[in-house]
Tab-separated table of C-alpha atoms in Angstrom:
chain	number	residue	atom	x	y	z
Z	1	UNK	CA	37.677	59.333	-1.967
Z	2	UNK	CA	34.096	59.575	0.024
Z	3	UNK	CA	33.455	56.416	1.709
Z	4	UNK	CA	32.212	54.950	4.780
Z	5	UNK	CA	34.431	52.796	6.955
Z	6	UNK	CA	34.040	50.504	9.621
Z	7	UNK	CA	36.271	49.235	12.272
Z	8	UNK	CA	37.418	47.152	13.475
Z	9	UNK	CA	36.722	44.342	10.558
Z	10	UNK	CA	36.496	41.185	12.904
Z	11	UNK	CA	36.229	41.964	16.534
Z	12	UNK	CA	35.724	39.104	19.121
Z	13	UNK	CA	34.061	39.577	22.782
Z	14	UNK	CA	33.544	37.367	25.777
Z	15	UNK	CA	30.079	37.179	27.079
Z	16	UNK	CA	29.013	39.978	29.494
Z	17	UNK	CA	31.232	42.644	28.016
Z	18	UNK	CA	29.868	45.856	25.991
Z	19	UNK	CA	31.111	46.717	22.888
Z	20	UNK	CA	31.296	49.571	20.392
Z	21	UNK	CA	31.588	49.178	16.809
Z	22	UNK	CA	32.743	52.101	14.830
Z	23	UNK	CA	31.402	53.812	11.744
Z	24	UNK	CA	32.529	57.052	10.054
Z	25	UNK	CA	31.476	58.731	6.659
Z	26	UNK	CA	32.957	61.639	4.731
Z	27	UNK	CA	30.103	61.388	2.336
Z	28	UNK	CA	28.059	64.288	3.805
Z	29	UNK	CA	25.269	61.970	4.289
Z	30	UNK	CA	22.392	63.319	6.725
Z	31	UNK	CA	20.949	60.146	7.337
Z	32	UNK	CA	23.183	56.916	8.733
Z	33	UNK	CA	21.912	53.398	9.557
Z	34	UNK	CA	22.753	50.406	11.885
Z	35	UNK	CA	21.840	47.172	10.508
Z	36	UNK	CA	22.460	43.293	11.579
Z	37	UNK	CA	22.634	40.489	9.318
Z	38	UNK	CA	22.732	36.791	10.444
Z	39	UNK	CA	23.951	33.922	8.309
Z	40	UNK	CA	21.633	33.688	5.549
Z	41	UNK	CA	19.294	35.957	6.995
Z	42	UNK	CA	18.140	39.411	5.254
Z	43	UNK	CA	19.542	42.525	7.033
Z	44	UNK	CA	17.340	44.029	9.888
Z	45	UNK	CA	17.495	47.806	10.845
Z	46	UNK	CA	18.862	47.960	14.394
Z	47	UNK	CA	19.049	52.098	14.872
Z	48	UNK	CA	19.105	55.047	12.309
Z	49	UNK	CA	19.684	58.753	12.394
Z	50	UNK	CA	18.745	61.512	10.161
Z	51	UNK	CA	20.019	64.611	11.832
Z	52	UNK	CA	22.905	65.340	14.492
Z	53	UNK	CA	21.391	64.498	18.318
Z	54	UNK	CA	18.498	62.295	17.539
Z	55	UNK	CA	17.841	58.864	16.251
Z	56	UNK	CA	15.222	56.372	16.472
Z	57	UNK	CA	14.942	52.616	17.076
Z	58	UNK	CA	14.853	50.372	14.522
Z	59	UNK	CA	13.065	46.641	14.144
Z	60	UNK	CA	15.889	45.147	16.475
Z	61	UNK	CA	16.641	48.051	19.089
Z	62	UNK	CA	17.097	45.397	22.151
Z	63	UNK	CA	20.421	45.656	23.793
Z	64	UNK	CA	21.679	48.074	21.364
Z	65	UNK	CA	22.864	52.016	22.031
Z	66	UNK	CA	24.094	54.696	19.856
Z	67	UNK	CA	25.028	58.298	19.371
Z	68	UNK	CA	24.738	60.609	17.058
Z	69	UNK	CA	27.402	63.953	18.211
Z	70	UNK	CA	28.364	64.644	14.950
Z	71	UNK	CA	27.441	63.890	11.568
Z	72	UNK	CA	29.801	61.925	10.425
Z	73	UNK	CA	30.039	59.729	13.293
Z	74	UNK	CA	27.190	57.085	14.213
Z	75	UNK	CA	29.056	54.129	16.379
Z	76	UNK	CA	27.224	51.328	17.848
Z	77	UNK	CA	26.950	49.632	21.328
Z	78	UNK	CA	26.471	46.126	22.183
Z	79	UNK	CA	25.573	45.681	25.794
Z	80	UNK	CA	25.601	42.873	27.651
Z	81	UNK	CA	21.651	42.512	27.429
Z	82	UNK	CA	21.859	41.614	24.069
Z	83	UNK	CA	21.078	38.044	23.675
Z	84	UNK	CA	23.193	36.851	20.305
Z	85	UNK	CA	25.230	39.493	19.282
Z	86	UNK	CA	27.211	37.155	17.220
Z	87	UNK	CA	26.858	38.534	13.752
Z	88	UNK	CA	27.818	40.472	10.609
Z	89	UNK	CA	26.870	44.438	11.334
Z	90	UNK	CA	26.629	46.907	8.115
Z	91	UNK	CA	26.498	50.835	8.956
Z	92	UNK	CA	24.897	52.816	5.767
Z	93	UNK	CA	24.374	55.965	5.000
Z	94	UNK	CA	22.451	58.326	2.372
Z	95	UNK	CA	21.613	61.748	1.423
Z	96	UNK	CA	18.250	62.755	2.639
Z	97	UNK	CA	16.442	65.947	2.170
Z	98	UNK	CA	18.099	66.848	-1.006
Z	99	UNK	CA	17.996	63.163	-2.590
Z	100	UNK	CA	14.802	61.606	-2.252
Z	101	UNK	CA	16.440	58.739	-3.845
Z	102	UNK	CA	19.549	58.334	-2.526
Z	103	UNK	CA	20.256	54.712	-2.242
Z	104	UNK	CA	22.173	53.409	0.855
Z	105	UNK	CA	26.366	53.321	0.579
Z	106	UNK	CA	27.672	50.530	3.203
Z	107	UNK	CA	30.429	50.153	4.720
Z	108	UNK	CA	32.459	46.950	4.724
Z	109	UNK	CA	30.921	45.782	7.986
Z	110	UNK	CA	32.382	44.450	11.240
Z	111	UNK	CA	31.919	40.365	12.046
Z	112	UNK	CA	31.052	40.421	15.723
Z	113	UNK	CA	32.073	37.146	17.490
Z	114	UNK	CA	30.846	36.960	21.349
Z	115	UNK	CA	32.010	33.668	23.182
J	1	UNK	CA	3.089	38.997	5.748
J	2	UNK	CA	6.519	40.693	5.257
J	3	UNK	CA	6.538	43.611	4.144
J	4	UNK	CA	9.522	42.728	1.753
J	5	UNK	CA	9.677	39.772	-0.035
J	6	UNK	CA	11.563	37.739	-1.854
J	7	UNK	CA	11.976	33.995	-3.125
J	8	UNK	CA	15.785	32.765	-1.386
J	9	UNK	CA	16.335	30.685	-4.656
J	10	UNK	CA	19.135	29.251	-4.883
J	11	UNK	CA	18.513	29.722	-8.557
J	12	UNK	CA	20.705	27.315	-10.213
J	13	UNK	CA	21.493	28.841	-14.044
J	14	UNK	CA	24.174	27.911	-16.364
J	15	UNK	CA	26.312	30.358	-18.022
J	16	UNK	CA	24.197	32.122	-20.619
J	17	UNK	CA	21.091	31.957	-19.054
J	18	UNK	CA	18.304	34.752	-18.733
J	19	UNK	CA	16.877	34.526	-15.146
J	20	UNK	CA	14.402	36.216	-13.713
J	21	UNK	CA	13.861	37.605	-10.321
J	22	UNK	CA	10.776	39.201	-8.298
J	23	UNK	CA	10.393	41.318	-5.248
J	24	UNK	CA	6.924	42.063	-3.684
J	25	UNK	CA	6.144	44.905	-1.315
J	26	UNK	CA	2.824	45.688	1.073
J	27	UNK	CA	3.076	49.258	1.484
J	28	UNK	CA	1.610	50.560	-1.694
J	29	UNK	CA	2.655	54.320	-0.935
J	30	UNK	CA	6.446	53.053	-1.118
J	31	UNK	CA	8.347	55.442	-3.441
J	32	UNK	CA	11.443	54.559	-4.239
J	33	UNK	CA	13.205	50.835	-4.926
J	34	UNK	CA	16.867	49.185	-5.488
J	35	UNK	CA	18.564	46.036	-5.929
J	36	UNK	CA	21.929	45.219	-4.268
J	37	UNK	CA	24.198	42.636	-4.901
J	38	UNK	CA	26.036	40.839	-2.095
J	39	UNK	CA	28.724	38.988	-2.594
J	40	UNK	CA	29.380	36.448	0.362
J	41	UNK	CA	30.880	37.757	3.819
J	42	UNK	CA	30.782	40.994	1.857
J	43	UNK	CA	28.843	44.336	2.448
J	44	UNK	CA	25.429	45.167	-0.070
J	45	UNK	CA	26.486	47.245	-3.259
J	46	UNK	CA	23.676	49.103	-4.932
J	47	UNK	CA	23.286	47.185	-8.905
J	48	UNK	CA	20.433	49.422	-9.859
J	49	UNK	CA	17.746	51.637	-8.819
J	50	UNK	CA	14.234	51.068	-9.690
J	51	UNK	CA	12.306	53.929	-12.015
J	52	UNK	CA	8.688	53.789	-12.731
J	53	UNK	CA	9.093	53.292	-16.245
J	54	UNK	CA	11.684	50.574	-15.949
J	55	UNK	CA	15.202	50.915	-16.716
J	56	UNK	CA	18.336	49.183	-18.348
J	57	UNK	CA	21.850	49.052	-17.334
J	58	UNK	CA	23.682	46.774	-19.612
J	59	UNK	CA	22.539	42.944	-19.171
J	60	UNK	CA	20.341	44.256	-16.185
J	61	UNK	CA	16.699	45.073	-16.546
J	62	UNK	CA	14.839	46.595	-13.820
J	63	UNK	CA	10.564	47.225	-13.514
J	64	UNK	CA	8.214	48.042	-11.304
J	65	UNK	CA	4.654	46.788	-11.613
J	66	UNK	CA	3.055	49.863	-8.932
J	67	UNK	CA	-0.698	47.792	-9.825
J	68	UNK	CA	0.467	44.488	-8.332
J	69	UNK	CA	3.081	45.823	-6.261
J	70	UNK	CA	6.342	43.640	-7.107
J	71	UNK	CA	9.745	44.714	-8.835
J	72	UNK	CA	11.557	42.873	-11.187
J	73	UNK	CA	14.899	42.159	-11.999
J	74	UNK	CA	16.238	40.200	-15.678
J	75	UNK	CA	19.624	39.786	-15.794
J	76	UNK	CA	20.485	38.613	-19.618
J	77	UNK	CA	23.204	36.795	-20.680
J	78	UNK	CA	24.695	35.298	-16.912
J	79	UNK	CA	27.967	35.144	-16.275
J	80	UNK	CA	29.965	33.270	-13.592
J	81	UNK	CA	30.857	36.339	-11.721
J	82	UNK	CA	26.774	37.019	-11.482
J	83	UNK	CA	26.643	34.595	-8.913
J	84	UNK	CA	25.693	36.534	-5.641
J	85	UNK	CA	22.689	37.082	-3.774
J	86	UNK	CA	20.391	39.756	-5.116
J	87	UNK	CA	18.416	41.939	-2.409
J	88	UNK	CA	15.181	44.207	-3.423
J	89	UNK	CA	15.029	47.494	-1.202
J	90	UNK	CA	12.102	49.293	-1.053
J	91	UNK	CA	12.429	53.071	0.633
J	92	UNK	CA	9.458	54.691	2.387
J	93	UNK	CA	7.108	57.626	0.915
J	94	UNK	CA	8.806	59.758	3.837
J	95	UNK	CA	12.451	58.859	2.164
J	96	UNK	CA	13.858	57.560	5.214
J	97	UNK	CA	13.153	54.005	6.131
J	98	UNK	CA	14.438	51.331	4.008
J	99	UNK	CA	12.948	47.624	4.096
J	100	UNK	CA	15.135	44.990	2.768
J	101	UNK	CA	14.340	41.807	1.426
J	102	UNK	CA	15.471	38.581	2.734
J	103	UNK	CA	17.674	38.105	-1.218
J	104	UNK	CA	17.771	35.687	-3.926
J	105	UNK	CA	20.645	33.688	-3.806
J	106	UNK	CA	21.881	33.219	-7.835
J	107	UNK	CA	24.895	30.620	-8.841
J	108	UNK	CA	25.474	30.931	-11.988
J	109	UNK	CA	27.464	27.122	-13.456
J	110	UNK	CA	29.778	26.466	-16.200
């Protein structure tokens, strides 16, 4: 089945340290999406990529990184200069050129705890 | 102003009920919109997309008013397992942003 999946599900951090969330789809998506959601917040668009090699920042790009070497592979950095990383983080994906409207598939997200 | 918004609710309906949600947007060349459902601690799963001549799926209605920019959604006939919070997205005329709304939350009671 097509799908996108994130690991790990729950990952916990001490203060200082970088780390690098995961997110793979087999959907053949062209476009994939980093977004942050705090506790009874909305989500907010941290990165996204529509094409292998290039991506732009998003609303929330401070102390975040990420790559884009192959298509079906988009992970996420949290550095150190990121002031609360503590929070629920949903990858996405959709078709692009061919879809216009092509909704967003998530993945189950990963539940970042820094201490 | 945001450019996505919605009212957080909670919207408190017992079992049965018709409620009623709206969505407004700013950027009038937006072209395409969805709701999501989230469930809590869970990822967003698209309910419904949004067509210009309003659509049906079931006990869910969907419209868009382009004049006044808002969407809609009417959810008939609630049941318990309705309870979730329901976000409007709203997709860019260039097809690859997407703005979400801060969600409704809906609890739907016995």
């Amino acid at each position: 089945d097509g799908g996108i999946t994130q690991s790990p599900k729950y990952l916990f951090r001490k203060e200082g340290q970088n780390v690098t969330l995961s997110c793979e789809q087999n959907l053949n998506h062209d476009a994939m999406y980093w977004y942050r959601q705090d506790p009874g917040q909305g989500l907010r668009l941290i990165y996204y990529s529509q094409i292998v090699n290039d991506f732009q920042k998003g609303d929330i790009a401070e102390g975040y990184s990420v790559s884009r070497e192959k298509k079906e592979s988009f992970p996420l950095t949290v550095t150190s200069a990121q002031k609360n990383p503590t929070a629920f983080y949903l990858c996405a994906s959709s078709g692009l050129r061919a879809t216009y409207n092509s909704p967003l598939h998530f993945g189950n997200g990963t539940r970042l705890t820094v201490t | 102003r945001k450019e996505v918004e919605q009212d957080p609710g909670p919207f408190n309906v017992p079992e049965g009920a018709t409620v009623a949600f709206n969505c407004t947007y700013s950027n009038s060349a937006s072209q395409s919109f969805f709701w999501y459902r989230q469930d809590c601690r869970k990822e967003p799963k698209l309910l419904m997309s949004v067509y210009s001549s309003g659509n049906e799926d079931g006990r869910f209605t969907a419209q868009l008013n382009r004049a006044s920019q808002y969407i809609s959604l009417l959810i008939r006939d609630s049941k318990l397992s309705d309870s979730a919070t329901y976000l409007c997205v709203v997709k860019n005329n260039a097809g690859n942003m997407l703005t979400f709304g801060g969600g409704t939350r809906l609890m739907v009671k016995p």
